[in-house]
Amino acid sequence: MTHHGLFISFEGIDGAGKSTHITALAEAFRAEGRTVTLTREPGGTPLAEKLRTMVLNEAMDPLTESLLIFAARRDHLVTVIAPALLRGDVVLCDRFTDATFAYQGAGRGFDLKVLATLEQWVQSDEGLLGDPSGNAPMKPEVETVIEPHLTLWFDLSPEGAALRLAGARVPDKFESQPVEFFSRVAAGYAARQQGHPERFARIDADQPREAVWQAVRQVFVEKGWLSGVAGA
Ligand code: TYD
């Protein structure tokens, strides 16, 4: 790798409460002198935000939905995430591809093999993070796929998440799904963790907010990515 950026994604079912912790982490990294790119999926670019509006508000079959989400992801990766990693930023991304496996795959029952193929196409590092001078090897030995260095999975029971969401705001297409949908999504996240145990850190989100924040901070301190002094 020719960059020193950090790519971190945040996952969990709707209502798991990841947002405040993402903001707090951005502050913690900035306090230690890092430049943070705070972004989200679907979205993060003008084009991808338009696709987000469609995906979250319009009914569509799951292949159409998956293609739009991966199109948004490609634009986001090429124009925001890869350049930020090359600059050495900490990229904090509210959801990434694990959400597609969990929501479109496990939640809506869409073919995981098709999603895996889209993942390979869209996240293939064809020089995106390579040597911009063009001096990188012509063909890397192994076809690399850009994925987060770390994924924080906020794990909360679907019933607990439903309680937190109730009355919070007007629900979007996914938030208005029944609790069974979120049980499938949660199982989808658990399966992704099993497939990528080295990348995943599971956070027990069924605790008071301060305890969740301490658990989040601890993950970064243990990895040596935060000093453990600020925000204790
Ligand atoms: P969310 O990240 O919870 O944002 P907000 O806090 O503004 O509601 O909402 C994004 C929604 O999009 C969420 O319901 C999950 C869904 N989603 C997918 O279905 N597939 C995906 O690949 C991604 C990234 C998100």
Coordinates of N, CA and C and ligand atoms in Angstrom, one line a residue, residues 11 14-15 18-19 40-42 52 55-56 65 69 73 94-101 103-104 169 172 174-175 182 189, ligand 1:
E11 N -21.4 0.1 11.2 CA -22.5 -0.7 10.8 C -23.4 -1.1 11.9
D14 N -30.8 -0.2 11.8 CA -31.3 1.1 12.1 C -31.7 1.2 13.6
G15 N -31.3 2.2 14.2 CA -31.7 2.4 15.6 C -30.6 1.9 16.6
K18 N -25.3 4.4 16.1 CA -23.9 4.7 15.7 C -23.5 6.1 15.5
S19 N -24.5 7.0 15.1 CA -24.2 8.3 14.6 C -23.4 9.2 15.6
R40 N -20.6 9.0 4.3 CA -21.7 8.0 4.6 C -22.1 7.3 3.3
E41 N -22.7 6.2 3.5 CA -23.3 5.5 2.3 C -24.7 5.1 2.6
P42 N -25.6 4.9 1.6 CA -25.3 5.4 0.2 C -25.1 6.9 0.3
R52 N -29.0 7.9 -3.3 CA -29.5 7.6 -1.9 C -31.0 8.0 -1.8
V55 N -33.0 5.4 -3.5 CA -33.0 4.1 -2.8 C -33.8 4.1 -1.6
L56 N -33.7 5.2 -0.8 CA -34.4 5.2 0.5 C -35.9 5.6 0.4
E65 N -32.0 -2.1 -6.8 CA -31.5 -1.4 -5.6 C -30.0 -1.6 -5.4
I69 N -27.0 1.1 -5.4 CA -26.1 1.3 -4.2 C -24.7 1.1 -4.6
R73 N -21.6 3.7 -4.6 CA -20.3 3.3 -3.9 C -19.1 3.6 -4.8
D94 N -20.0 6.1 7.5 CA -21.3 5.6 8.1 C -21.9 4.6 7.1
R95 N -21.6 3.4 7.3 CA -22.1 2.2 6.5 C -21.2 2.1 5.3
F96 N -21.0 0.8 4.9 CA -20.3 0.5 3.6 C -20.9 -0.8 3.1
T97 N -20.0 -1.6 2.5 CA -20.6 -2.8 1.8 C -21.2 -3.9 2.7
D98 N -20.8 -4.0 3.9 CA -21.5 -4.9 4.8 C -22.9 -4.6 4.9
A99 N -23.3 -3.4 4.8 CA -24.8 -3.0 4.8 C -25.5 -3.6 3.6
T100 N -24.8 -3.7 2.5 CA -25.5 -4.2 1.3 C -25.7 -5.7 1.5
F101 N -24.7 -6.4 2.0 CA -24.9 -7.8 2.3 C -26.0 -8.0 3.4
Y103 N -28.6 -5.8 4.3 CA -29.9 -5.3 4.0 C -30.4 -5.9 2.7
Q104 N -29.7 -5.7 1.6 CA -30.2 -6.3 0.3 C -30.0 -7.8 0.3
R169 N -38.5 10.0 14.3 CA -38.7 10.8 13.1 C -39.5 10.0 12.1
D172 N -37.8 6.1 7.0 CA -37.6 5.9 5.5 C -38.0 4.5 5.2
F174 N -36.5 1.7 4.7 CA -36.0 0.6 5.5 C -36.4 0.7 7.0
E175 N -36.4 1.9 7.5 CA -36.8 2.1 8.9 C -38.2 1.6 9.2
F182 N -35.5 -6.7 10.4 CA -34.2 -6.4 11.1 C -33.6 -7.6 11.8
Y189 N -25.4 -9.3 9.4 CA -24.2 -8.7 9.9 C -23.4 -9.8 10.7
Ligands
TYD1 P1 -28.7 5.3 8.0 O1 -27.2 5.0 7.7 O2 -29.3 4.7 9.1 O3 -28.8 6.9 7.9 P2 -29.8 7.8 8.8 O4 -29.2 7.8 10.1 O5 -29.8 9.1 8.0 O6 -31.1 7.1 8.7 O7 -29.6 5.0 6.7 C1 -29.2 4.4 5.6 C2 -30.2 3.3 5.2 O8 -29.8 2.7 4.0 C3 -30.3 2.2 6.2 O9 -31.7 1.9 6.4 C4 -29.6 1.1 5.6 C5 -29.8 1.3 4.1 N1 -28.7 0.8 3.3 C6 -28.9 -0.3 2.6 O10 -30.0 -0.9 2.5 N2 -27.9 -0.9 1.8 C7 -26.6 -0.3 1.8 O11 -25.7 -0.8 1.2 C8 -26.4 0.8 2.7 C9 -25.0 1.5 2.7 C10 -27.4 1.4 3.4

